[in-house]
C-alpha cells in the first residue's frame, strides 16, 4: 500500500494530497482585441474580448472580477502551442441592454513541474515526481505563518477571481415584442456539488432578432 501525505482543513476537506498535483501561476494571458456589441442584418450580438497564452502545459484559468462588471470565460481553444481564450467583461449596458466590453486580466496556472527554489518543503508522489512545491505561489493551498497554537485568520481577498470556466449556462428566451423582437439570454453560473448556484455574474450573452415592422409604440431601433 502506498503511503503519502494528506492535509485537511478544519472542515475535513482534503486540500493537499501527495499523489495529486499542486498548481502555480505561470503567467498572464495577452489581450488581443476587445469587440463591442454589433448589429448585422437585424441581429444584435453581444461583445467579447480575445486573449492568447503560449504554453505546452495544461492550464487552469483564473479571471479577474472587477467591481460592477459581469465577467466570465466564453470559450477556449488550443493550437500549435497557443491557447486562445474568449472572455466577457461587460458593464454600462445601452438602451437595448447590451453590455459595453472592457479588458480583463486572465492568469494561467498549471501543474508544478519542478522545484521553485533550492530549499523548502517539496512533496513527491509514489513514482518520485514532484507534485507540490510550497515555495511557489499557488491557489490551492494558503501560505501563512504565525503561532500555530492559536487560530489564524486569512486576510480578506482584495482581488477576487473565478477559477476555471463554468460548464453551466442558464438559457432563457423572451419575446420582447411578439413577432418583431425575440431575444435569448445566457447567464454564467457556477454551481456547488449539490447543484445550488454558488456564483452568478448576471446576463453574459444577449442577442435579439428583429423581423418585419415594429409594432405601434415600439421603443426599439436598430
mmCIF file with all atom_site columns, C-alpha atoms in Angstrom:
data_model
loop_
_atom_site.group_PDB
_atom_site.id
_atom_site.type_symbol
_atom_site.label_atom_id
_atom_site.label_alt_id
_atom_site.label_comp_id
_atom_site.label_asym_id
_atom_site.label_entity_id
_atom_site.label_seq_id
_atom_site.pdbx_PDB_ins_code
_atom_site.Cartn_x
_atom_site.Cartn_y
_atom_site.Cartn_z
_atom_site.occupancy
_atom_site.B_iso_or_equiv
_atom_site.pdbx_formal_charge
_atom_site.auth_seq_id
_atom_site.auth_comp_id
_atom_site.auth_asym_id
_atom_site.auth_atom_id
_atom_site.pdbx_PDB_model_num
ATOM 1   C CA . UNK A 1 1   ? 0.000   0.000  0.000   1.00 0.00 ? 1   UNK A CA 1
ATOM 2   C CA . UNK A 1 2   ? 1.310   3.463  -0.942  1.00 0.00 ? 2   UNK A CA 1
ATOM 3   C CA . UNK A 1 3   ? 1.919   5.810  1.969   1.00 0.00 ? 3   UNK A CA 1
ATOM 4   C CA . UNK A 1 4   ? 1.680   9.556  1.358   1.00 0.00 ? 4   UNK A CA 1
ATOM 5   C CA . UNK A 1 5   ? 0.848   12.868 2.986   1.00 0.00 ? 5   UNK A CA 1
ATOM 6   C CA . UNK A 1 6   ? -2.718  14.187 3.192   1.00 0.00 ? 6   UNK A CA 1
ATOM 7   C CA . UNK A 1 7   ? -3.654  17.590 4.645   1.00 0.00 ? 7   UNK A CA 1
ATOM 8   C CA . UNK A 1 8   ? -7.243  18.534 5.520   1.00 0.00 ? 8   UNK A CA 1
ATOM 9   C CA . UNK A 1 9   ? -8.717  21.852 6.638   1.00 0.00 ? 9   UNK A CA 1
ATOM 10  C CA . UNK A 1 10  ? -10.915 22.392 9.704   1.00 0.00 ? 10  UNK A CA 1
ATOM 11  C CA . UNK A 1 11  ? -13.980 21.299 7.711   1.00 0.00 ? 11  UNK A CA 1
ATOM 12  C CA . UNK A 1 12  ? -12.213 17.981 6.968   1.00 0.00 ? 12  UNK A CA 1
ATOM 13  C CA . UNK A 1 13  ? -11.955 18.829 3.285   1.00 0.00 ? 13  UNK A CA 1
ATOM 14  C CA . UNK A 1 14  ? -8.865  17.473 1.531   1.00 0.00 ? 14  UNK A CA 1
ATOM 15  C CA . UNK A 1 15  ? -6.645  20.371 0.386   1.00 0.00 ? 15  UNK A CA 1
ATOM 16  C CA . UNK A 1 16  ? -3.278  18.660 -0.259  1.00 0.00 ? 16  UNK A CA 1
ATOM 17  C CA . UNK A 1 17  ? -2.503  15.093 -1.316  1.00 0.00 ? 17  UNK A CA 1
ATOM 18  C CA . UNK A 1 18  ? 0.963   13.863 -2.236  1.00 0.00 ? 18  UNK A CA 1
ATOM 19  C CA . UNK A 1 19  ? -0.484  11.913 -5.188  1.00 0.00 ? 19  UNK A CA 1
ATOM 20  C CA . UNK A 1 20  ? -2.264  14.927 -6.753  1.00 0.00 ? 20  UNK A CA 1
ATOM 21  C CA . UNK A 1 21  ? -0.504  17.822 -8.440  1.00 0.00 ? 21  UNK A CA 1
ATOM 22  C CA . UNK A 1 22  ? -0.420  21.288 -6.953  1.00 0.00 ? 22  UNK A CA 1
ATOM 23  C CA . UNK A 1 23  ? -0.639  24.394 -9.100  1.00 0.00 ? 23  UNK A CA 1
ATOM 24  C CA . UNK A 1 24  ? 1.427   27.529 -9.633  1.00 0.00 ? 24  UNK A CA 1
ATOM 25  C CA . UNK A 1 25  ? 0.943   30.738 -11.592 1.00 0.00 ? 25  UNK A CA 1
ATOM 26  C CA . UNK A 1 26  ? 2.821   30.553 -14.904 1.00 0.00 ? 26  UNK A CA 1
ATOM 27  C CA . UNK A 1 27  ? 1.832   33.899 -16.426 1.00 0.00 ? 27  UNK A CA 1
ATOM 28  C CA . UNK A 1 28  ? -0.872  36.244 -17.672 1.00 0.00 ? 28  UNK A CA 1
ATOM 29  C CA . UNK A 1 29  ? -2.693  35.953 -20.987 1.00 0.00 ? 29  UNK A CA 1
ATOM 30  C CA . UNK A 1 30  ? -2.107  38.673 -23.595 1.00 0.00 ? 30  UNK A CA 1
ATOM 31  C CA . UNK A 1 31  ? -5.056  40.810 -24.691 1.00 0.00 ? 31  UNK A CA 1
ATOM 32  C CA . UNK A 1 32  ? -5.541  40.602 -28.473 1.00 0.00 ? 32  UNK A CA 1
ATOM 33  C CA . UNK A 1 33  ? -8.740  42.586 -29.017 1.00 0.00 ? 33  UNK A CA 1
ATOM 34  C CA . UNK A 1 34  ? -11.905 43.893 -27.385 1.00 0.00 ? 34  UNK A CA 1
ATOM 35  C CA . UNK A 1 35  ? -15.008 43.510 -29.588 1.00 0.00 ? 35  UNK A CA 1
ATOM 36  C CA . UNK A 1 36  ? -18.005 45.703 -28.759 1.00 0.00 ? 36  UNK A CA 1
ATOM 37  C CA . UNK A 1 37  ? -21.659 44.656 -29.366 1.00 0.00 ? 37  UNK A CA 1
ATOM 38  C CA . UNK A 1 38  ? -22.694 44.808 -33.016 1.00 0.00 ? 38  UNK A CA 1
ATOM 39  C CA . UNK A 1 39  ? -25.771 44.641 -35.221 1.00 0.00 ? 39  UNK A CA 1
ATOM 40  C CA . UNK A 1 40  ? -25.879 42.815 -38.567 1.00 0.00 ? 40  UNK A CA 1
ATOM 41  C CA . UNK A 1 41  ? -28.989 42.043 -40.591 1.00 0.00 ? 41  UNK A CA 1
ATOM 42  C CA . UNK A 1 42  ? -31.263 42.956 -37.706 1.00 0.00 ? 42  UNK A CA 1
ATOM 43  C CA . UNK A 1 43  ? -29.466 40.639 -35.274 1.00 0.00 ? 43  UNK A CA 1
ATOM 44  C CA . UNK A 1 44  ? -27.851 42.337 -32.282 1.00 0.00 ? 44  UNK A CA 1
ATOM 45  C CA . UNK A 1 45  ? -24.901 40.363 -30.890 1.00 0.00 ? 45  UNK A CA 1
ATOM 46  C CA . UNK A 1 46  ? -23.063 40.687 -27.576 1.00 0.00 ? 46  UNK A CA 1
ATOM 47  C CA . UNK A 1 47  ? -19.394 41.694 -27.434 1.00 0.00 ? 47  UNK A CA 1
ATOM 48  C CA . UNK A 1 48  ? -16.385 39.840 -26.061 1.00 0.00 ? 48  UNK A CA 1
ATOM 49  C CA . UNK A 1 49  ? -12.605 40.038 -25.750 1.00 0.00 ? 49  UNK A CA 1
ATOM 50  C CA . UNK A 1 50  ? -9.939  37.694 -27.107 1.00 0.00 ? 50  UNK A CA 1
ATOM 51  C CA . UNK A 1 51  ? -6.728  36.693 -25.340 1.00 0.00 ? 51  UNK A CA 1
ATOM 52  C CA . UNK A 1 52  ? -3.796  34.358 -26.093 1.00 0.00 ? 52  UNK A CA 1
ATOM 53  C CA . UNK A 1 53  ? -1.318  32.441 -23.950 1.00 0.00 ? 53  UNK A CA 1
ATOM 54  C CA . UNK A 1 54  ? 1.575   30.271 -25.142 1.00 0.00 ? 54  UNK A CA 1
ATOM 55  C CA . UNK A 1 55  ? 2.224   27.092 -23.150 1.00 0.00 ? 55  UNK A CA 1
ATOM 56  C CA . UNK A 1 56  ? 2.703   23.368 -23.662 1.00 0.00 ? 56  UNK A CA 1
ATOM 57  C CA . UNK A 1 57  ? 1.240   22.626 -20.207 1.00 0.00 ? 57  UNK A CA 1
ATOM 58  C CA . UNK A 1 58  ? -2.393  22.005 -19.252 1.00 0.00 ? 58  UNK A CA 1
ATOM 59  C CA . UNK A 1 59  ? -3.796  25.290 -17.928 1.00 0.00 ? 59  UNK A CA 1
ATOM 60  C CA . UNK A 1 60  ? -6.331  26.341 -15.299 1.00 0.00 ? 60  UNK A CA 1
ATOM 61  C CA . UNK A 1 61  ? -7.620  29.893 -15.856 1.00 0.00 ? 61  UNK A CA 1
ATOM 62  C CA . UNK A 1 62  ? -8.176  32.498 -13.143 1.00 0.00 ? 62  UNK A CA 1
ATOM 63  C CA . UNK A 1 63  ? -10.171 35.500 -14.375 1.00 0.00 ? 63  UNK A CA 1
ATOM 64  C CA . UNK A 1 64  ? -10.333 38.804 -12.515 1.00 0.00 ? 64  UNK A CA 1
ATOM 65  C CA . UNK A 1 65  ? -13.713 40.008 -11.213 1.00 0.00 ? 65  UNK A CA 1
ATOM 66  C CA . UNK A 1 66  ? -13.709 43.833 -11.402 1.00 0.00 ? 66  UNK A CA 1
ATOM 67  C CA . UNK A 1 67  ? -16.361 45.530 -9.288  1.00 0.00 ? 67  UNK A CA 1
ATOM 68  C CA . UNK A 1 68  ? -19.510 46.402 -11.234 1.00 0.00 ? 68  UNK A CA 1
ATOM 69  C CA . UNK A 1 69  ? -18.746 44.132 -14.219 1.00 0.00 ? 69  UNK A CA 1
ATOM 70  C CA . UNK A 1 70  ? -20.293 40.897 -15.483 1.00 0.00 ? 70  UNK A CA 1
ATOM 71  C CA . UNK A 1 71  ? -17.416 38.519 -16.126 1.00 0.00 ? 71  UNK A CA 1
ATOM 72  C CA . UNK A 1 72  ? -16.852 35.038 -17.486 1.00 0.00 ? 72  UNK A CA 1
ATOM 73  C CA . UNK A 1 73  ? -14.809 32.846 -19.826 1.00 0.00 ? 73  UNK A CA 1
ATOM 74  C CA . UNK A 1 74  ? -16.718 32.284 -23.067 1.00 0.00 ? 74  UNK A CA 1
ATOM 75  C CA . UNK A 1 75  ? -14.546 29.627 -24.725 1.00 0.00 ? 75  UNK A CA 1
ATOM 76  C CA . UNK A 1 76  ? -11.007 28.299 -25.019 1.00 0.00 ? 76  UNK A CA 1
ATOM 77  C CA . UNK A 1 77  ? -9.115  26.703 -27.896 1.00 0.00 ? 77  UNK A CA 1
ATOM 78  C CA . UNK A 1 78  ? -5.606  25.293 -28.320 1.00 0.00 ? 78  UNK A CA 1
ATOM 79  C CA . UNK A 1 79  ? -3.459  25.019 -31.436 1.00 0.00 ? 79  UNK A CA 1
ATOM 80  C CA . UNK A 1 80  ? 0.301   24.867 -32.104 1.00 0.00 ? 80  UNK A CA 1
ATOM 81  C CA . UNK A 1 81  ? 1.268   25.618 -28.506 1.00 0.00 ? 81  UNK A CA 1
ATOM 82  C CA . UNK A 1 82  ? -1.020  28.655 -28.109 1.00 0.00 ? 82  UNK A CA 1
ATOM 83  C CA . UNK A 1 83  ? -4.235  28.906 -26.083 1.00 0.00 ? 83  UNK A CA 1
ATOM 84  C CA . UNK A 1 84  ? -6.931  31.283 -27.325 1.00 0.00 ? 84  UNK A CA 1
ATOM 85  C CA . UNK A 1 85  ? -9.378  32.484 -24.688 1.00 0.00 ? 85  UNK A CA 1
ATOM 86  C CA . UNK A 1 86  ? -12.692 34.231 -25.280 1.00 0.00 ? 86  UNK A CA 1
ATOM 87  C CA . UNK A 1 87  ? -13.753 36.351 -22.303 1.00 0.00 ? 87  UNK A CA 1
ATOM 88  C CA . UNK A 1 88  ? -16.678 38.557 -21.340 1.00 0.00 ? 88  UNK A CA 1
ATOM 89  C CA . UNK A 1 89  ? -16.249 41.614 -19.107 1.00 0.00 ? 89  UNK A CA 1
ATOM 90  C CA . UNK A 1 90  ? -19.299 43.823 -19.526 1.00 0.00 ? 90  UNK A CA 1
ATOM 91  C CA . UNK A 1 91  ? -20.974 46.806 -17.915 1.00 0.00 ? 91  UNK A CA 1
ATOM 92  C CA . UNK A 1 92  ? -22.843 50.049 -18.655 1.00 0.00 ? 92  UNK A CA 1
ATOM 93  C CA . UNK A 1 93  ? -25.468 48.445 -20.939 1.00 0.00 ? 93  UNK A CA 1
ATOM 94  C CA . UNK A 1 94  ? -27.029 50.512 -23.712 1.00 0.00 ? 94  UNK A CA 1
ATOM 95  C CA . UNK A 1 95  ? -30.723 51.092 -24.409 1.00 0.00 ? 95  UNK A CA 1
ATOM 96  C CA . UNK A 1 96  ? -31.158 47.515 -25.630 1.00 0.00 ? 96  UNK A CA 1
ATOM 97  C CA . UNK A 1 97  ? -29.337 46.002 -22.671 1.00 0.00 ? 97  UNK A CA 1
ATOM 98  C CA . UNK A 1 98  ? -26.102 45.002 -24.409 1.00 0.00 ? 98  UNK A CA 1
ATOM 99  C CA . UNK A 1 99  ? -23.008 45.489 -22.233 1.00 0.00 ? 99  UNK A CA 1
ATOM 100 C CA . UNK A 1 100 ? -20.071 47.604 -23.266 1.00 0.00 ? 100 UNK A CA 1
ATOM 101 C CA . UNK A 1 101 ? -16.950 45.428 -23.140 1.00 0.00 ? 101 UNK A CA 1
ATOM 102 C CA . UNK A 1 102 ? -13.769 46.089 -21.132 1.00 0.00 ? 102 UNK A CA 1
ATOM 103 C CA . UNK A 1 103 ? -10.336 44.434 -20.938 1.00 0.00 ? 103 UNK A CA 1
ATOM 104 C CA . UNK A 1 104 ? -9.949  41.912 -18.126 1.00 0.00 ? 104 UNK A CA 1
ATOM 105 C CA . UNK A 1 105 ? -6.931  40.168 -16.591 1.00 0.00 ? 105 UNK A CA 1
ATOM 106 C CA . UNK A 1 106 ? -6.708  36.401 -17.100 1.00 0.00 ? 106 UNK A CA 1
ATOM 107 C CA . UNK A 1 107 ? -3.995  34.465 -15.256 1.00 0.00 ? 107 UNK A CA 1
ATOM 108 C CA . UNK A 1 108 ? -2.762  30.977 -16.177 1.00 0.00 ? 108 UNK A CA 1
ATOM 109 C CA . UNK A 1 109 ? -1.991  28.345 -13.554 1.00 0.00 ? 109 UNK A CA 1
ATOM 110 C CA . UNK A 1 110 ? -0.567  24.913 -14.225 1.00 0.00 ? 110 UNK A CA 1
ATOM 111 C CA . UNK A 1 111 ? 0.774   21.842 -12.502 1.00 0.00 ? 111 UNK A CA 1
ATOM 112 C CA . UNK A 1 112 ? 4.077   22.124 -10.659 1.00 0.00 ? 112 UNK A CA 1
ATOM 113 C CA . UNK A 1 113 ? 6.795   20.513 -12.758 1.00 0.00 ? 113 UNK A CA 1
ATOM 114 C CA . UNK A 1 114 ? 9.930   21.252 -10.742 1.00 0.00 ? 114 UNK A CA 1
ATOM 115 C CA . UNK A 1 115 ? 11.376  22.846 -7.638  1.00 0.00 ? 115 UNK A CA 1
ATOM 116 C CA . UNK A 1 116 ? 10.761  26.577 -7.303  1.00 0.00 ? 116 UNK A CA 1
ATOM 117 C CA . UNK A 1 117 ? 13.757  27.126 -5.001  1.00 0.00 ? 117 UNK A CA 1
ATOM 118 C CA . UNK A 1 118 ? 16.767  25.259 -3.697  1.00 0.00 ? 118 UNK A CA 1
ATOM 119 C CA . UNK A 1 119 ? 15.201  24.704 -0.314  1.00 0.00 ? 119 UNK A CA 1
ATOM 120 C CA . UNK A 1 120 ? 11.768  24.413 1.223   1.00 0.00 ? 120 UNK A CA 1
ATOM 121 C CA . UNK A 1 121 ? 9.065   21.766 1.505   1.00 0.00 ? 121 UNK A CA 1
ATOM 122 C CA . UNK A 1 122 ? 8.531   19.537 -1.542  1.00 0.00 ? 122 UNK A CA 1
ATOM 123 C CA . UNK A 1 123 ? 6.147   16.605 -1.905  1.00 0.00 ? 123 UNK A CA 1
ATOM 124 C CA . UNK A 1 124 ? 6.800   13.740 -4.290  1.00 0.00 ? 124 UNK A CA 1
ATOM 125 C CA . UNK A 1 125 ? 4.292   11.126 -5.387  1.00 0.00 ? 125 UNK A CA 1
ATOM 126 C CA . UNK A 1 126 ? 4.785   7.356  -5.384  1.00 0.00 ? 126 UNK A CA 1
ATOM 127 C CA . UNK A 1 127 ? 6.820   7.430  -8.616  1.00 0.00 ? 127 UNK A CA 1
ATOM 128 C CA . UNK A 1 128 ? 9.143   10.184 -7.364  1.00 0.00 ? 128 UNK A CA 1
ATOM 129 C CA . UNK A 1 129 ? 7.717   13.130 -9.350  1.00 0.00 ? 129 UNK A CA 1
ATOM 130 C CA . UNK A 1 130 ? 7.330   16.491 -7.582  1.00 0.00 ? 130 UNK A CA 1
ATOM 131 C CA . UNK A 1 131 ? 3.625   17.218 -7.015  1.00 0.00 ? 131 UNK A CA 1
ATOM 132 C CA . UNK A 1 132 ? 3.730   20.141 -4.556  1.00 0.00 ? 132 UNK A CA 1
ATOM 133 C CA . UNK A 1 133 ? 6.317   22.883 -4.068  1.00 0.00 ? 133 UNK A CA 1
ATOM 134 C CA . UNK A 1 134 ? 5.396   25.034 -1.082  1.00 0.00 ? 134 UNK A CA 1
ATOM 135 C CA . UNK A 1 135 ? 7.998   27.628 -2.043  1.00 0.00 ? 135 UNK A CA 1
ATOM 136 C CA . UNK A 1 136 ? 5.972   28.501 -5.166  1.00 0.00 ? 136 UNK A CA 1
ATOM 137 C CA . UNK A 1 137 ? 2.878   30.731 -5.190  1.00 0.00 ? 137 UNK A CA 1
ATOM 138 C CA . UNK A 1 138 ? -0.230  28.634 -5.603  1.00 0.00 ? 138 UNK A CA 1
ATOM 139 C CA . UNK A 1 139 ? -4.008  28.871 -5.379  1.00 0.00 ? 139 UNK A CA 1
ATOM 140 C CA . UNK A 1 140 ? -4.878  25.515 -3.880  1.00 0.00 ? 140 UNK A CA 1
ATOM 141 C CA . UNK A 1 141 ? -3.189  25.866 -0.506  1.00 0.00 ? 141 UNK A CA 1
ATOM 142 C CA . UNK A 1 142 ? -2.985  29.106 1.506   1.00 0.00 ? 142 UNK A CA 1
ATOM 143 C CA . UNK A 1 143 ? 0.519   30.110 2.582   1.00 0.00 ? 143 UNK A CA 1
ATOM 144 C CA . UNK A 1 144 ? 0.568   31.563 6.100   1.00 0.00 ? 144 UNK A CA 1
ATOM 145 C CA . UNK A 1 145 ? 2.953   31.987 9.018   1.00 0.00 ? 145 UNK A CA 1
ATOM 146 C CA . UNK A 1 146 ? 2.416   32.597 12.703  1.00 0.00 ? 146 UNK A CA 1
ATOM 147 C CA . UNK A 1 147 ? 1.787   30.946 16.061  1.00 0.00 ? 147 UNK A CA 1
ATOM 148 C CA . UNK A 1 148 ? 0.206   27.578 15.279  1.00 0.00 ? 148 UNK A CA 1
ATOM 149 C CA . UNK A 1 149 ? -1.094  27.236 18.841  1.00 0.00 ? 149 UNK A CA 1
ATOM 150 C CA . UNK A 1 150 ? -3.764  29.881 18.176  1.00 0.00 ? 150 UNK A CA 1
ATOM 151 C CA . UNK A 1 151 ? -6.407  30.145 15.482  1.00 0.00 ? 151 UNK A CA 1
ATOM 152 C CA . UNK A 1 152 ? -5.178  32.018 12.404  1.00 0.00 ? 152 UNK A CA 1
ATOM 153 C CA . UNK A 1 153 ? -7.413  34.140 10.159  1.00 0.00 ? 153 UNK A CA 1
ATOM 154 C CA . UNK A 1 154 ? -6.581  34.717 6.499   1.00 0.00 ? 154 UNK A CA 1
ATOM 155 C CA . UNK A 1 155 ? -6.931  38.354 5.353   1.00 0.00 ? 155 UNK A CA 1
ATOM 156 C CA . UNK A 1 156 ? -9.796  39.365 3.074   1.00 0.00 ? 156 UNK A CA 1
ATOM 157 C CA . UNK A 1 157 ? -9.204  38.857 -0.648  1.00 0.00 ? 157 UNK A CA 1
ATOM 158 C CA . UNK A 1 158 ? -8.541  42.197 -2.316  1.00 0.00 ? 158 UNK A CA 1
ATOM 159 C CA . UNK A 1 159 ? -8.724  40.960 -5.914  1.00 0.00 ? 159 UNK A CA 1
ATOM 160 C CA . UNK A 1 160 ? -11.403 38.273 -6.244  1.00 0.00 ? 160 UNK A CA 1
ATOM 161 C CA . UNK A 1 161 ? -11.144 35.830 -9.140  1.00 0.00 ? 161 UNK A CA 1
ATOM 162 C CA . UNK A 1 162 ? -13.171 32.953 -10.513 1.00 0.00 ? 162 UNK A CA 1
ATOM 163 C CA . UNK A 1 163 ? -11.157 29.810 -11.230 1.00 0.00 ? 163 UNK A CA 1
ATOM 164 C CA . UNK A 1 164 ? -11.693 27.764 -14.377 1.00 0.00 ? 164 UNK A CA 1
ATOM 165 C CA . UNK A 1 165 ? -14.577 28.120 -16.814 1.00 0.00 ? 165 UNK A CA 1
ATOM 166 C CA . UNK A 1 166 ? -18.173 27.374 -15.943 1.00 0.00 ? 166 UNK A CA 1
ATOM 167 C CA . UNK A 1 167 ? -19.839 24.315 -17.507 1.00 0.00 ? 167 UNK A CA 1
ATOM 168 C CA . UNK A 1 168 ? -23.258 25.787 -16.731 1.00 0.00 ? 168 UNK A CA 1
ATOM 169 C CA . UNK A 1 169 ? -25.240 28.334 -18.705 1.00 0.00 ? 169 UNK A CA 1
ATOM 170 C CA . UNK A 1 170 ? -28.800 29.227 -17.792 1.00 0.00 ? 170 UNK A CA 1
ATOM 171 C CA . UNK A 1 171 ? -30.546 29.991 -21.107 1.00 0.00 ? 171 UNK A CA 1
ATOM 172 C CA . UNK A 1 172 ? -33.864 31.827 -21.399 1.00 0.00 ? 172 UNK A CA 1
ATOM 173 C CA . UNK A 1 173 ? -35.850 33.045 -24.407 1.00 0.00 ? 173 UNK A CA 1
ATOM 174 C CA . UNK A 1 174 ? -38.145 36.027 -24.381 1.00 0.00 ? 174 UNK A CA 1
ATOM 175 C CA . UNK A 1 175 ? -40.427 37.652 -26.978 1.00 0.00 ? 175 UNK A CA 1
ATOM 176 C CA . UNK A 1 176 ? -39.753 41.276 -26.165 1.00 0.00 ? 176 UNK A CA 1
ATOM 177 C CA . UNK A 1 177 ? -42.282 42.389 -28.794 1.00 0.00 ? 177 UNK A CA 1
ATOM 178 C CA . UNK A 1 178 ? -44.035 39.287 -30.224 1.00 0.00 ? 178 UNK A CA 1
ATOM 179 C CA . UNK A 1 179 ? -43.498 38.902 -33.948 1.00 0.00 ? 179 UNK A CA 1
ATOM 180 C CA . UNK A 1 180 ? -40.800 41.600 -34.011 1.00 0.00 ? 180 UNK A CA 1
ATOM 181 C CA . UNK A 1 181 ? -38.085 41.176 -31.368 1.00 0.00 ? 181 UNK A CA 1
ATOM 182 C CA . UNK A 1 182 ? -37.109 37.817 -29.905 1.00 0.00 ? 182 UNK A CA 1
ATOM 183 C CA . UNK A 1 183 ? -34.029 37.539 -27.724 1.00 0.00 ? 183 UNK A CA 1
ATOM 184 C CA . UNK A 1 184 ? -32.106 34.823 -25.942 1.00 0.00 ? 184 UNK A CA 1
ATOM 185 C CA . UNK A 1 185 ? -30.077 35.387 -22.793 1.00 0.00 ? 185 UNK A CA 1
ATOM 186 C CA . UNK A 1 186 ? -27.366 33.156 -21.346 1.00 0.00 ? 186 UNK A CA 1
ATOM 187 C CA . UNK A 1 187 ? -26.308 33.503 -17.741 1.00 0.00 ? 187 UNK A CA 1
ATOM 188 C CA . UNK A 1 188 ? -22.890 32.417 -16.474 1.00 0.00 ? 188 UNK A CA 1
ATOM 189 C CA . UNK A 1 189 ? -23.337 30.268 -13.360 1.00 0.00 ? 189 UNK A CA 1
ATOM 190 C CA . UNK A 1 190 ? -21.033 28.315 -11.040 1.00 0.00 ? 190 UNK A CA 1
ATOM 191 C CA . UNK A 1 191 ? -22.745 25.598 -9.016  1.00 0.00 ? 191 UNK A CA 1
ATOM 192 C CA . UNK A 1 192 ? -21.836 23.703 -5.854  1.00 0.00 ? 192 UNK A CA 1
ATOM 193 C CA . UNK A 1 193 ? -21.715 19.903 -5.914  1.00 0.00 ? 193 UNK A CA 1
ATOM 194 C CA . UNK A 1 194 ? -25.362 19.765 -4.792  1.00 0.00 ? 194 UNK A CA 1
ATOM 195 C CA . UNK A 1 195 ? -26.475 21.896 -7.760  1.00 0.00 ? 195 UNK A CA 1
ATOM 196 C CA . UNK A 1 196 ? -27.128 25.157 -5.920  1.00 0.00 ? 196 UNK A CA 1
ATOM 197 C CA . UNK A 1 197 ? -25.830 28.354 -7.504  1.00 0.00 ? 197 UNK A CA 1
ATOM 198 C CA . UNK A 1 198 ? -22.574 29.433 -5.861  1.00 0.00 ? 198 UNK A CA 1
ATOM 199 C CA . UNK A 1 199 ? -21.805 32.414 -8.118  1.00 0.00 ? 199 UNK A CA 1
ATOM 200 C CA . UNK A 1 200 ? -23.668 34.203 -10.872 1.00 0.00 ? 200 UNK A CA 1
ATOM 201 C CA . UNK A 1 201 ? -22.382 37.174 -12.808 1.00 0.00 ? 201 UNK A CA 1
ATOM 202 C CA . UNK A 1 202 ? -25.746 38.088 -14.341 1.00 0.00 ? 202 UNK A CA 1
ATOM 203 C CA . UNK A 1 203 ? -26.568 38.068 -18.054 1.00 0.00 ? 203 UNK A CA 1
ATOM 204 C CA . UNK A 1 204 ? -23.473 37.315 -20.139 1.00 0.00 ? 204 UNK A CA 1
ATOM 205 C CA . UNK A 1 205 ? -24.790 36.813 -23.659 1.00 0.00 ? 205 UNK A CA 1
ATOM 206 C CA . UNK A 1 206 ? -27.755 38.605 -25.099 1.00 0.00 ? 206 UNK A CA 1
ATOM 207 C CA . UNK A 1 207 ? -28.880 38.590 -28.711 1.00 0.00 ? 207 UNK A CA 1
ATOM 208 C CA . UNK A 1 208 ? -32.051 39.807 -30.380 1.00 0.00 ? 208 UNK A CA 1
ATOM 209 C CA . UNK A 1 209 ? -33.642 39.114 -33.750 1.00 0.00 ? 209 UNK A CA 1
ATOM 210 C CA . UNK A 1 210 ? -35.843 41.775 -35.362 1.00 0.00 ? 210 UNK A CA 1
ATOM 211 C CA . UNK A 1 211 ? -38.298 40.883 -38.128 1.00 0.00 ? 211 UNK A CA 1
ATOM 212 C CA . UNK A 1 212 ? -40.801 42.926 -40.131 1.00 0.00 ? 212 UNK A CA 1
ATOM 213 C CA . UNK A 1 213 ? -42.011 46.312 -38.987 1.00 0.00 ? 213 UNK A CA 1
ATOM 214 C CA . UNK A 1 214 ? -42.070 47.460 -35.359 1.00 0.00 ? 214 UNK A CA 1
ATOM 215 C CA . UNK A 1 215 ? -45.485 47.422 -33.676 1.00 0.00 ? 215 UNK A CA 1
ATOM 216 C CA . UNK A 1 216 ? -47.125 50.671 -32.643 1.00 0.00 ? 216 UNK A CA 1
ATOM 217 C CA . UNK A 1 217 ? -45.374 52.254 -29.677 1.00 0.00 ? 217 UNK A CA 1
ATOM 218 C CA . UNK A 1 218 ? -42.176 50.257 -30.148 1.00 0.00 ? 218 UNK A CA 1
ATOM 219 C CA . UNK A 1 219 ? -39.140 51.704 -28.382 1.00 0.00 ? 219 UNK A CA 1
ATOM 220 C CA . UNK A 1 220 ? -36.587 49.610 -30.314 1.00 0.00 ? 220 UNK A CA 1
ATOM 221 C CA . UNK A 1 221 ? -34.381 50.895 -33.109 1.00 0.00 ? 221 UNK A CA 1
ATOM 222 C CA . UNK A 1 222 ? -31.576 49.143 -34.961 1.00 0.00 ? 222 UNK A CA 1
#
